[in-house]
Coordinates of C-alpha atoms and ligand atoms in Angstrom, one line a residue:
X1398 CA 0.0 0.0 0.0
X1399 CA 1.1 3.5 -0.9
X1400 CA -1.4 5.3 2.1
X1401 CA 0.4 7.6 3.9
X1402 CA 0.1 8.4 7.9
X1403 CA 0.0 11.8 8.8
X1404 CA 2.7 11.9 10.7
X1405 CA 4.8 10.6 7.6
X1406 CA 3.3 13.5 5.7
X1407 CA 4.3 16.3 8.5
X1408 CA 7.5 14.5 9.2
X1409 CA 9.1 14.8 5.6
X1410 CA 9.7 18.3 5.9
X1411 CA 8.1 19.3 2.7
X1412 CA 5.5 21.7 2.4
X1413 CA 2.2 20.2 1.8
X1414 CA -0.4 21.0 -1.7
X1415 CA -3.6 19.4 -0.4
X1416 CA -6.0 17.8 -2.6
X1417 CA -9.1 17.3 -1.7
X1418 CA -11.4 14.5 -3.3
X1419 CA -10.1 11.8 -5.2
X1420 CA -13.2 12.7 -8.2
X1421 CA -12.2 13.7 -11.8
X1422 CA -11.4 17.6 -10.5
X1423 CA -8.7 16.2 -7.4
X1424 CA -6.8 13.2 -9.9
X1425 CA -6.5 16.0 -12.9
X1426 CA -5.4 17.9 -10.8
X1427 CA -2.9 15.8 -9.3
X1428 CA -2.0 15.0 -12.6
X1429 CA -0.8 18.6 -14.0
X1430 CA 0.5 19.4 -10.4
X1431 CA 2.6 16.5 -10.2
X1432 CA 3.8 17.1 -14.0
X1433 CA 4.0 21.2 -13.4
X1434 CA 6.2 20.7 -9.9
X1435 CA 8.5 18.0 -12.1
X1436 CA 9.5 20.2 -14.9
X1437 CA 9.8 23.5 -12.5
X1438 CA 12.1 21.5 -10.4
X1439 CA 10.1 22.0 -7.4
X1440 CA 9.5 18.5 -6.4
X1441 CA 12.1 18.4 -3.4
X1442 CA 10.3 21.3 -1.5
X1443 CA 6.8 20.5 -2.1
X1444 CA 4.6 17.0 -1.9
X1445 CA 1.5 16.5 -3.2
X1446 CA -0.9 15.1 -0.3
X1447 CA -4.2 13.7 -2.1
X1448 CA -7.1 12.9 0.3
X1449 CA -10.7 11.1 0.1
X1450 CA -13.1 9.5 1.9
X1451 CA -12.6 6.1 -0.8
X1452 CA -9.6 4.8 -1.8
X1453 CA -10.3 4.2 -5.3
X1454 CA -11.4 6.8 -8.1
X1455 CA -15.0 6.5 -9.2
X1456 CA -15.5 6.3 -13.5
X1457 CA -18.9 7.8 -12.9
X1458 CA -19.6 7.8 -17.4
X1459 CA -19.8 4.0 -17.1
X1460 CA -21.8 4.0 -13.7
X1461 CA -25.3 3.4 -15.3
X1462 CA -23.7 -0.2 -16.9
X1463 CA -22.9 -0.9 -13.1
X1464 CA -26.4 -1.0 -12.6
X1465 CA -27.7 -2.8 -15.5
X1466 CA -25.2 -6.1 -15.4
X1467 CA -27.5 -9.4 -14.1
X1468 CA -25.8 -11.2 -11.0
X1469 CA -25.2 -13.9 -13.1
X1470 CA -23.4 -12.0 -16.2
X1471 CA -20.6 -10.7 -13.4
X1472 CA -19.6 -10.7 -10.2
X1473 CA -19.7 -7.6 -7.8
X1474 CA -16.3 -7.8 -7.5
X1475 CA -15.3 -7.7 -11.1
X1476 CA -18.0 -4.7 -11.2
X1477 CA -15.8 -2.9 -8.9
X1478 CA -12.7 -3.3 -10.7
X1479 CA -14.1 -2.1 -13.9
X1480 CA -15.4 1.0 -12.6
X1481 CA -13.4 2.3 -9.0
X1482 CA -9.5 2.3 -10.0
X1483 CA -8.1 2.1 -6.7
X1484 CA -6.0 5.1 -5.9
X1485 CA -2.8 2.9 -5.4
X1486 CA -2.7 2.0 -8.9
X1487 CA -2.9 5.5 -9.6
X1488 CA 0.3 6.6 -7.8
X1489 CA 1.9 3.9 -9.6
X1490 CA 2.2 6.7 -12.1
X1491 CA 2.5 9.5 -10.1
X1492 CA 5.4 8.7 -7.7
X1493 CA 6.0 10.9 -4.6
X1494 CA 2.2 11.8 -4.0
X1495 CA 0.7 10.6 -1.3
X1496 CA -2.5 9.7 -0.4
X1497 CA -4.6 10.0 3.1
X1498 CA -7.9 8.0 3.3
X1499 CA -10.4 10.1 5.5
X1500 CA -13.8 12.0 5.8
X1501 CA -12.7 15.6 5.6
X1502 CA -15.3 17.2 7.9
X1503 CA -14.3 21.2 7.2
X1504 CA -11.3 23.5 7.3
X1505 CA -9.8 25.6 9.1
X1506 CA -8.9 28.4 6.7
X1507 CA -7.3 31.0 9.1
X1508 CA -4.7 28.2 10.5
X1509 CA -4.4 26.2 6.9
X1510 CA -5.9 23.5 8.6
X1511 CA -8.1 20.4 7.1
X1512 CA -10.1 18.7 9.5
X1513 CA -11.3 15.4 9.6
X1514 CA -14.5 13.6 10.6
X1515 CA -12.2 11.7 12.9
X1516 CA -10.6 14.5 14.7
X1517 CA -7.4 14.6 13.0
X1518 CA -6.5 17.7 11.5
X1519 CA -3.1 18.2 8.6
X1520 CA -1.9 21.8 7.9
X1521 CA -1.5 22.7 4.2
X1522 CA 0.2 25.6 2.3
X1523 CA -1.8 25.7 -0.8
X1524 CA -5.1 23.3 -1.0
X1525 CA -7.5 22.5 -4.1
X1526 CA -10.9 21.7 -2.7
X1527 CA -12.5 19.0 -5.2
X1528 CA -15.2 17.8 -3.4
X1529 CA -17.8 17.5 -6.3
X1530 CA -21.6 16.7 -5.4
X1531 CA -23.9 14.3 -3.9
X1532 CA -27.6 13.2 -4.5
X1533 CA -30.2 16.1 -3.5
X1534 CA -33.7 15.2 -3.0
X1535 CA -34.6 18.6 -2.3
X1536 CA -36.2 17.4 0.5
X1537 CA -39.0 16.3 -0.8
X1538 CA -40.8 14.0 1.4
X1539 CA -40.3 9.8 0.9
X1540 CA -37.5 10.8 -2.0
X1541 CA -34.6 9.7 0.7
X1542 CA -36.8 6.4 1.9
X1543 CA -38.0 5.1 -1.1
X1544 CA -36.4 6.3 -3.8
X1545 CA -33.2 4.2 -5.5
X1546 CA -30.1 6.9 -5.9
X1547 CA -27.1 6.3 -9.2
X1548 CA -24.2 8.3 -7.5
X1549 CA -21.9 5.7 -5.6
X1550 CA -21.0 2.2 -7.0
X1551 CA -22.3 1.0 -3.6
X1552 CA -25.8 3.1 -5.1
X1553 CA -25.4 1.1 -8.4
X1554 CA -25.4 -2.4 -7.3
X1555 CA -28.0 -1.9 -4.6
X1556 CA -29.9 -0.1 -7.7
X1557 CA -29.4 -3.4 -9.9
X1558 CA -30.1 -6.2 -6.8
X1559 CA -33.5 -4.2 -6.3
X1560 CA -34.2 -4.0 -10.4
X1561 CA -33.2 -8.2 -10.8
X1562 CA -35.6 -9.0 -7.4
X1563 CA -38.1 -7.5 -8.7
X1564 CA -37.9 -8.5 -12.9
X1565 CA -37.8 -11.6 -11.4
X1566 CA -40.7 -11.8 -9.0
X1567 CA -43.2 -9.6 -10.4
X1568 CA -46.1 -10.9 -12.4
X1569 CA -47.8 -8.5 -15.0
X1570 CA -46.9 -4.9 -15.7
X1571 CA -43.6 -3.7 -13.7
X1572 CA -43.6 -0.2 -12.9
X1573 CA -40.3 1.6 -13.7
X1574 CA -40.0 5.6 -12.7
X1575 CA -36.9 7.0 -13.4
X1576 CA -37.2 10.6 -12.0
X1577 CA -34.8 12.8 -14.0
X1578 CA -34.3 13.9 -17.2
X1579 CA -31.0 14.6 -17.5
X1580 CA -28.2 12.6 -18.9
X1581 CA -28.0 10.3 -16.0
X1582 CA -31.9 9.6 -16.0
X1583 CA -31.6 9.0 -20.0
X1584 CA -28.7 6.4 -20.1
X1585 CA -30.3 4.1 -17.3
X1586 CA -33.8 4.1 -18.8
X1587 CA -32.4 3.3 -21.9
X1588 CA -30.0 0.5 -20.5
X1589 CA -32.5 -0.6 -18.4
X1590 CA -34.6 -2.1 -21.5
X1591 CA -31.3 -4.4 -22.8
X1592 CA -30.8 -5.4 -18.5
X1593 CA -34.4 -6.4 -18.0
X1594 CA -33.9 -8.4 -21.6
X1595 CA -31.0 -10.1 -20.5
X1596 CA -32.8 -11.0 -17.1
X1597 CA -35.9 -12.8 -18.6
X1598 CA -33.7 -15.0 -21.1
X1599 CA -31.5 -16.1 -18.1
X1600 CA -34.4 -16.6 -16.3
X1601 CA -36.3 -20.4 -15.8
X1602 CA -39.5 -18.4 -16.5
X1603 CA -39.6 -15.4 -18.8
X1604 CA -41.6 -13.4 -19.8
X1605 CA -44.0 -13.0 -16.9
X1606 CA -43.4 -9.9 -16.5
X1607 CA -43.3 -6.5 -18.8
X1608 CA -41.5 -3.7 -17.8
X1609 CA -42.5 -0.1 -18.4
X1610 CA -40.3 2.3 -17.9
X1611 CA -41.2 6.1 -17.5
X1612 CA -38.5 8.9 -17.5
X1613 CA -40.3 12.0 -15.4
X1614 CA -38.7 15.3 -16.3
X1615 CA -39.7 18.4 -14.0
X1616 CA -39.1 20.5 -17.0
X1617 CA -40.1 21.8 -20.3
X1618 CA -38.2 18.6 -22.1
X1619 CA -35.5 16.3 -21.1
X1620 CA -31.5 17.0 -21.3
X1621 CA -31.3 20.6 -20.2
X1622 CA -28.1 22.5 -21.6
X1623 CA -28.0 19.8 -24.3
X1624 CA -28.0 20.6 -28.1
X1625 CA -31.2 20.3 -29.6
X1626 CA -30.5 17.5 -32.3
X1627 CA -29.0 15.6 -29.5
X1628 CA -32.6 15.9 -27.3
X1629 CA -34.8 15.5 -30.5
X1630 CA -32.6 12.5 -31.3
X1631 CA -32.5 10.6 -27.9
X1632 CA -36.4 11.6 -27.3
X1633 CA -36.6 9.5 -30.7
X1634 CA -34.6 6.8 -29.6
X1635 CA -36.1 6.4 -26.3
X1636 CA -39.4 6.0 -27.6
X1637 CA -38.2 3.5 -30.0
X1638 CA -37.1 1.5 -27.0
X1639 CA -40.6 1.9 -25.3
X1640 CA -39.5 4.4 -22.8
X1641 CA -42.1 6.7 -21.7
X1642 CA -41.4 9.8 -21.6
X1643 CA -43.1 12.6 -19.4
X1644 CA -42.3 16.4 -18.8
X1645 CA -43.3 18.8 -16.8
X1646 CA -43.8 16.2 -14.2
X1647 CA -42.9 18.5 -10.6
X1648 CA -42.7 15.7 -7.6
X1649 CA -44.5 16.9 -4.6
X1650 CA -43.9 13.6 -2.5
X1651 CA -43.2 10.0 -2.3
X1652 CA -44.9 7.0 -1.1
X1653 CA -44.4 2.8 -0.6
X1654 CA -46.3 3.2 -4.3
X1655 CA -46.9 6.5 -5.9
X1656 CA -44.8 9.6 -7.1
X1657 CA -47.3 12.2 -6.4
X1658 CA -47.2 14.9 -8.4
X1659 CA -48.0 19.0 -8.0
X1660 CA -50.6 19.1 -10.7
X1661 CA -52.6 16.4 -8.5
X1662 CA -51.7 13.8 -10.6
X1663 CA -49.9 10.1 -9.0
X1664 CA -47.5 7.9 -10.6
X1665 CA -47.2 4.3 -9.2
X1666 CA -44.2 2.4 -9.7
X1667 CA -42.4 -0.7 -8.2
X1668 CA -39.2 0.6 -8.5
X1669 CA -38.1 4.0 -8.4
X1670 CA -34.7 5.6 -9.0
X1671 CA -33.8 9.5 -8.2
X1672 CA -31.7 10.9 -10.6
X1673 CA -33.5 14.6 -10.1
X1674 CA -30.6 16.6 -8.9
X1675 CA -27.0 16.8 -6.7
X1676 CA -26.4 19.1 -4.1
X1677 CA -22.3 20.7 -3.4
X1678 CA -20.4 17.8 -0.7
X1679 CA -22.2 18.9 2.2
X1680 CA -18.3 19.1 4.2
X1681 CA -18.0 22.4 2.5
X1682 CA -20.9 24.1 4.6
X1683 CA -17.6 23.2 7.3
X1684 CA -14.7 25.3 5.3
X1685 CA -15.5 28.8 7.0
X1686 CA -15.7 30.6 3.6
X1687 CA -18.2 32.3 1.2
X1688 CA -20.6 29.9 -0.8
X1689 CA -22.7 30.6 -3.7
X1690 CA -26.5 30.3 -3.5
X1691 CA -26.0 26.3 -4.5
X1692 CA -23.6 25.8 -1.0
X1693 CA -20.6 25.7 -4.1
X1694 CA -17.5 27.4 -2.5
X1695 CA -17.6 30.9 -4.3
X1696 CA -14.6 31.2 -6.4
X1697 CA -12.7 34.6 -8.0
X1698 CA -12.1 34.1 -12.0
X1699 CA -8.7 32.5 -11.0
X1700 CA -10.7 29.6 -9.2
X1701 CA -9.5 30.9 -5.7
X1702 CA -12.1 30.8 -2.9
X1703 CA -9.4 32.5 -1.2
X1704 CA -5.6 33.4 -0.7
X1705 CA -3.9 29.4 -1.3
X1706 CA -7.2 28.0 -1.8
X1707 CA -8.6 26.9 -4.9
X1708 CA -11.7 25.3 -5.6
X1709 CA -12.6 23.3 -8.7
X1710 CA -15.0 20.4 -10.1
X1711 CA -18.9 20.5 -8.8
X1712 CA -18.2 21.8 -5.7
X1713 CA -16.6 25.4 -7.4
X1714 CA -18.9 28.1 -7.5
X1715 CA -17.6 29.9 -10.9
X1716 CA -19.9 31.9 -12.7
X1717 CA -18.9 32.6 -16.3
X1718 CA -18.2 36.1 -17.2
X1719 CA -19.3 36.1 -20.6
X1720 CA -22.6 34.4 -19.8
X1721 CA -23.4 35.6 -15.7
X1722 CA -24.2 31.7 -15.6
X1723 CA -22.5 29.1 -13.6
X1724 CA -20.5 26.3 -16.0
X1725 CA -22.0 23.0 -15.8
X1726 CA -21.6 20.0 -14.2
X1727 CA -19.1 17.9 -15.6
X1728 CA -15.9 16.3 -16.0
X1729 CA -14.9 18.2 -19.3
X1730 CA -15.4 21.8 -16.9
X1731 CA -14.0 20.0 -13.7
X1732 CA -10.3 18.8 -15.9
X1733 CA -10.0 22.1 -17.2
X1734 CA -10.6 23.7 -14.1
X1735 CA -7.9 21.4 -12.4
X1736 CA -5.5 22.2 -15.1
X1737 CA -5.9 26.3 -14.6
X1738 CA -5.5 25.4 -10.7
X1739 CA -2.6 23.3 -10.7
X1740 CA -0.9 26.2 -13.2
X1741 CA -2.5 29.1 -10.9
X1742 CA -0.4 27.3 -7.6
X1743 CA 2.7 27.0 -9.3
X1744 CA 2.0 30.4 -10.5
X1745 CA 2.0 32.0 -6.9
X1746 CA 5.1 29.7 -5.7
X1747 CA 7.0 31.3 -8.2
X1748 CA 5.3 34.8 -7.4
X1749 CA 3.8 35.2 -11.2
X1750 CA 0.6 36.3 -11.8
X1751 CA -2.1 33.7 -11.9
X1752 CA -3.9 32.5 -14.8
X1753 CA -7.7 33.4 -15.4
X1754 CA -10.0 30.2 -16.1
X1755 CA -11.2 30.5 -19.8
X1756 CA -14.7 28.5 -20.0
X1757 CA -15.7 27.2 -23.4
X1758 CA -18.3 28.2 -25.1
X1759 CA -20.0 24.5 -25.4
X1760 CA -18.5 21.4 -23.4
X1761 CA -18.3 18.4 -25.2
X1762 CA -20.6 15.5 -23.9
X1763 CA -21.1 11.7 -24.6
X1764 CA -24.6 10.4 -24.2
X1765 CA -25.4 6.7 -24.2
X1766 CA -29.1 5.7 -25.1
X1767 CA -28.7 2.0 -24.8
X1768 CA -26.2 -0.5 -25.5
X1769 CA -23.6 0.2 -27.9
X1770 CA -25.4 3.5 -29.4
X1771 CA -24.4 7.0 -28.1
X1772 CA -24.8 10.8 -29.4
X1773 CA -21.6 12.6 -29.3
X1774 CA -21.7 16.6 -29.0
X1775 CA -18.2 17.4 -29.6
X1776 CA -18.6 20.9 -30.5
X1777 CA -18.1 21.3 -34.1
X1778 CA -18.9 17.6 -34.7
X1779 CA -22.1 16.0 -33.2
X1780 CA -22.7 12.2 -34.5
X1781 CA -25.0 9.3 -33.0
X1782 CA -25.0 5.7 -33.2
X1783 CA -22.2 3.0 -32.5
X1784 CA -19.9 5.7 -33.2
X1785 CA -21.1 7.7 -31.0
X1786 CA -20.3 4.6 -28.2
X1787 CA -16.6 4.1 -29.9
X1788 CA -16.2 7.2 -29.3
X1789 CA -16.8 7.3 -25.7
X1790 CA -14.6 4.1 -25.2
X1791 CA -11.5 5.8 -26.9
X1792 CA -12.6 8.9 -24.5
X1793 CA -12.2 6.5 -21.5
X1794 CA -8.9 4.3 -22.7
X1795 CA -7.6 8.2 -23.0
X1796 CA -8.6 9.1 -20.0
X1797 CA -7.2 5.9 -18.4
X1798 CA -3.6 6.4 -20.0
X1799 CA -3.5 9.8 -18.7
X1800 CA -4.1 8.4 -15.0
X1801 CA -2.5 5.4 -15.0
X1802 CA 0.9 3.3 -15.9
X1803 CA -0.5 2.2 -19.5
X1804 CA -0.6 -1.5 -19.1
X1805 CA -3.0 -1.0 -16.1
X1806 CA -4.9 1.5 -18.3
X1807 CA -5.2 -0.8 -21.1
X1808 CA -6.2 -4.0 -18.7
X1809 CA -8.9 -1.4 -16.8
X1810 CA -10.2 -0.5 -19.8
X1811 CA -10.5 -4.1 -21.6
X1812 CA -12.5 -5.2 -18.6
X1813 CA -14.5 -2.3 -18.4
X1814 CA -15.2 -3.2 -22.4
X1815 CA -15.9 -6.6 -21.2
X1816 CA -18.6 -5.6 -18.4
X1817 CA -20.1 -2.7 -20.7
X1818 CA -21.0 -5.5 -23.7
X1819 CA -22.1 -8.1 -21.3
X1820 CA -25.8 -6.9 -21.0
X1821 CA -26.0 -5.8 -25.0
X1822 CA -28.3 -8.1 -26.4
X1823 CA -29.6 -5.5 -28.5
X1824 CA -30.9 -7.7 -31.5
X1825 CA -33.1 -9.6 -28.5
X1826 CA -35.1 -6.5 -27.5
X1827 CA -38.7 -8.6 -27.3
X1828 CA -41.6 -6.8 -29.1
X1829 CA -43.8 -6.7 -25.7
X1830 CA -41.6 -4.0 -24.7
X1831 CA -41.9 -1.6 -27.1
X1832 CA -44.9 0.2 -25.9
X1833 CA -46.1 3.2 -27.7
X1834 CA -44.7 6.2 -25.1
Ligands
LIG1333 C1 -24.1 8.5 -12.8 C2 -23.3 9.7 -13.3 C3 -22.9 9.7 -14.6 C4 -22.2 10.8 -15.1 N1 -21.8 10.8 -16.4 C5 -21.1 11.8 -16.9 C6 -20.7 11.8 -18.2 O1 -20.9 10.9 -19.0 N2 -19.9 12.9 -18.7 C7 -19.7 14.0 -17.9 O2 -19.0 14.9 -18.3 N3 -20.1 14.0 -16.6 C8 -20.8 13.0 -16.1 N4 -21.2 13.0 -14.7 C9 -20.9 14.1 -13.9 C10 -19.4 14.0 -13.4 O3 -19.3 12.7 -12.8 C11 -19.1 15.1 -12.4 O4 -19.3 16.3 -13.0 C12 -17.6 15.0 -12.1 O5 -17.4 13.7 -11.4 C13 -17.2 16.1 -11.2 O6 -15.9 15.9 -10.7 P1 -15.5 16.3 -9.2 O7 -14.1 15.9 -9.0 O8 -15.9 17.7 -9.0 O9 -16.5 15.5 -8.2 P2 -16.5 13.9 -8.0 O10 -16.0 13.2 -9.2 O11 -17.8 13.6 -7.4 O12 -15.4 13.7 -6.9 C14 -15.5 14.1 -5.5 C15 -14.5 13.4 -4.7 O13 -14.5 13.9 -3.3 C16 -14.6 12.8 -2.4 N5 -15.3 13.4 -1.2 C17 -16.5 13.9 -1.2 N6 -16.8 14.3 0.1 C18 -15.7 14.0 0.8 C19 -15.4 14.2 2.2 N7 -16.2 14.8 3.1 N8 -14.2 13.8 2.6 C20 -13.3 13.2 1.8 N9 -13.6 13.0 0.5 C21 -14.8 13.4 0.0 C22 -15.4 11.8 -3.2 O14 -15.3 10.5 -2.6 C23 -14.8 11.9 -4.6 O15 -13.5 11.2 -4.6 C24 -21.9 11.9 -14.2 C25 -22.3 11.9 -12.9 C26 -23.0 10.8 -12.4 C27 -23.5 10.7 -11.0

């Protein structure tokens, strides 16, 4: 194991560049850092001291598949080790960086202090706060007890053991509400139709029961921010796969059986997953500085939430100049973001003037709509269809070889290939299931 103790950390006489969260924000980061501190030959005097509540580094794209293998097509364990590269396999590449596995529980901004949910604190001399987001229910009443979240692996599996139960025990119609339009909402519905497929085959008795899946959309239409051929495009394909798809759908409460909704109406379902929104890491309410009107720490156009302190990733609160909006939510936004703070720290070692963040004007996205079909919005080039999904694995085997030593990268990402495929039956999608939407 390459976890470090505290004590090794404060005893090695180095000053300390503290990142916080072990999410696609904190390892980019750690990336450029490491790499920036290397080639400005200041790799003696500082250490980079990564911390997280896990030790491995979720792949959140692929975290719908999680949720849509059968028990039988993979084991959990294999699951894991597609999706959560464990942080030690990730130093492998970035020697000297240590890693500190705890829950951070707030700062201590005035002493350049982290605390920790444990009581231990660690001084730092510059700190990047990556913290991202978890699931918000907006507190609406029975979202927390009933509904079925898609943010954790430990989320996924739960998600999938609930979904298998009850494809395999439920007579008649079974009642799937997936609340959430957005791309997370769209790529399990979809996937969902090729899991439920694969289920019925394996099982001794199929077809007793017919799934319906309904997508609920509080808004106007699904995929918010997205390009309008891309919505138009997966609203198509949905359908196609006999996804129902409802907007305007506003959720006043939760029940054992129903959605209810605020123009009176009620939706029942047997299974119910809450994709509707994420909330900033609730430790940051803890850091003793400013936070926009989200609970995102509020950060300058330099991505400082103040003097040493950068924040980045879903938990920054940057509002774009050039729009008065804040960027989105995603790992495109939270990369750059680590790159500009890694640069803006080395940048104040060296007592230069720090570099602004630049937002783009659209951030490129991969949506997958079921099995090996995906629309890619890369900007200039937009493009759907098995493409689209080869895309999005040369996206990830990129990604991998930027994190990791290569062979690991390539062995990650041929088992994550593996698991994606093993619940694409595609060709066997059974006529009973496409129901007009
Ligand atoms: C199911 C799903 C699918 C997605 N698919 C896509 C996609 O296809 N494309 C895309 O661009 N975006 C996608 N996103 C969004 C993307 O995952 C986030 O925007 C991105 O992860 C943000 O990176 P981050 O580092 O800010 O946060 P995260 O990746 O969430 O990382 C936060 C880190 O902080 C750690 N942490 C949190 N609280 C504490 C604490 N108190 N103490 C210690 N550690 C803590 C966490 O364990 C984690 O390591 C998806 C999100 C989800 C949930």
């Amino acid at each position: 194991m390459r976890y470090t103790s505290f004590m090794a950390v404060l005893e090695s006489g180095k000053r300390n560049i503290a990142i916080l969260g072990a999410g696609f924000a904190g390892i980019t980061a750690l990336v450029h850092l490491w790499k920036l501190l290397g080639r400005e030959n200041l790799q003696h005097e500082y250490q980079i001291v990564l911390i997280s509540n896990r030790a491995w580094h979720l792949y959140t794209p692929a975290l719908y598949e999680i949720a849509a293998v059968p028990h039988g097509a993979m084991s959990s364990a294999i699951l894991k080790r597609a999706i959560c590269i464990p942080i030690e396999f990730i130093l492998g590449k970035f020697t000297g960086a240590r890693f500190i596995a705890g829950e951070i529980a707030g700062m201590d901004p005035k002493r350049h202090t982290i605390l920790f949910r444990n009581g231990d604190y660690l001084p730092y001399d510059y700190c990047i706060a990556a913290l991202g987001a978890e699931t918000n229910d907006f507190g609406i009443p029975g979202v927390s007890e009933y509904a079925f979240g898609l943010k954790t692996f430990e989320d996924a599996i739960r998600l999938r053991n609930r979904a298998e139960e009850l494809a395999i025990n439920t007579d008649g119609i079974l009642r799937i509400v997936i609340v959430g339009g957005g791309a997370t909402g769209v790529e399990l519905a979809a996937e969902f139709v090729n899991f439920f497929c694969e289920i019925k085959e394996a099982s001794r008795t199929p077809g007793r029961c017919i799934e319906e899946i309904t997508l609920l959309e509080a808004g106007p239409a699904i995929l918010a921010g997205f390009h309008p051929t891309v919505v138009a495009g997966a609203a198509k394909r949905l359908e196609q796969l006999g996804i129902r798809i409802r907007t305007n759908a506003v959720i006043t409460e939760v029940n054992a059986r129903e959605a209810l909704l605020k123009n009176g109406g009620a939706i029942p379902y047997h299974l119910l997953v809450w994709s509707g929104g994420v909330m900033p890491a609730r430790a940051l309410k803890q850091f003793g500085m400013p936070l926009d009107p989200k609970g995102r720490l509020l950060v300058n156009q330099n991505l400082e939430a103040r003097p040493h302190v950068w924040a980045i990733g879903d938990c920054a609160g940057y509002t774009n100049p050039a729009t008065g909006k804040p960027v989105p939510g995603n790992i495109p936004v939270a990369e750059r973001q680590a790159e500009r703070a890694a640069k803006n720290i080395v940048a104040v070692i060296q007592r230069r003037t720090q570099y602004p963040f630049r937002p783009l004007k659209r951030w490129p996205f991969i949506l997958t709509a079921g099995g090996k079909y995906a629309f890619a919005d890369l900007g200039r080039m937009r493009f759907s269809g098995r493409i689209g999904w080869f895309a999005k694995q040369l996206v990830q085997l990129r990604y991998l070889i930027t994190i990791l030593p290569f062979g690991r990268a390539i062995s990650v990402w041929m088992l994550g290939l593996r698991v994606w495929t093993s619940n694409d039956p595609g060709h066997r999608i059974p006529t009973q299931n496409r129901r007009p939407a």
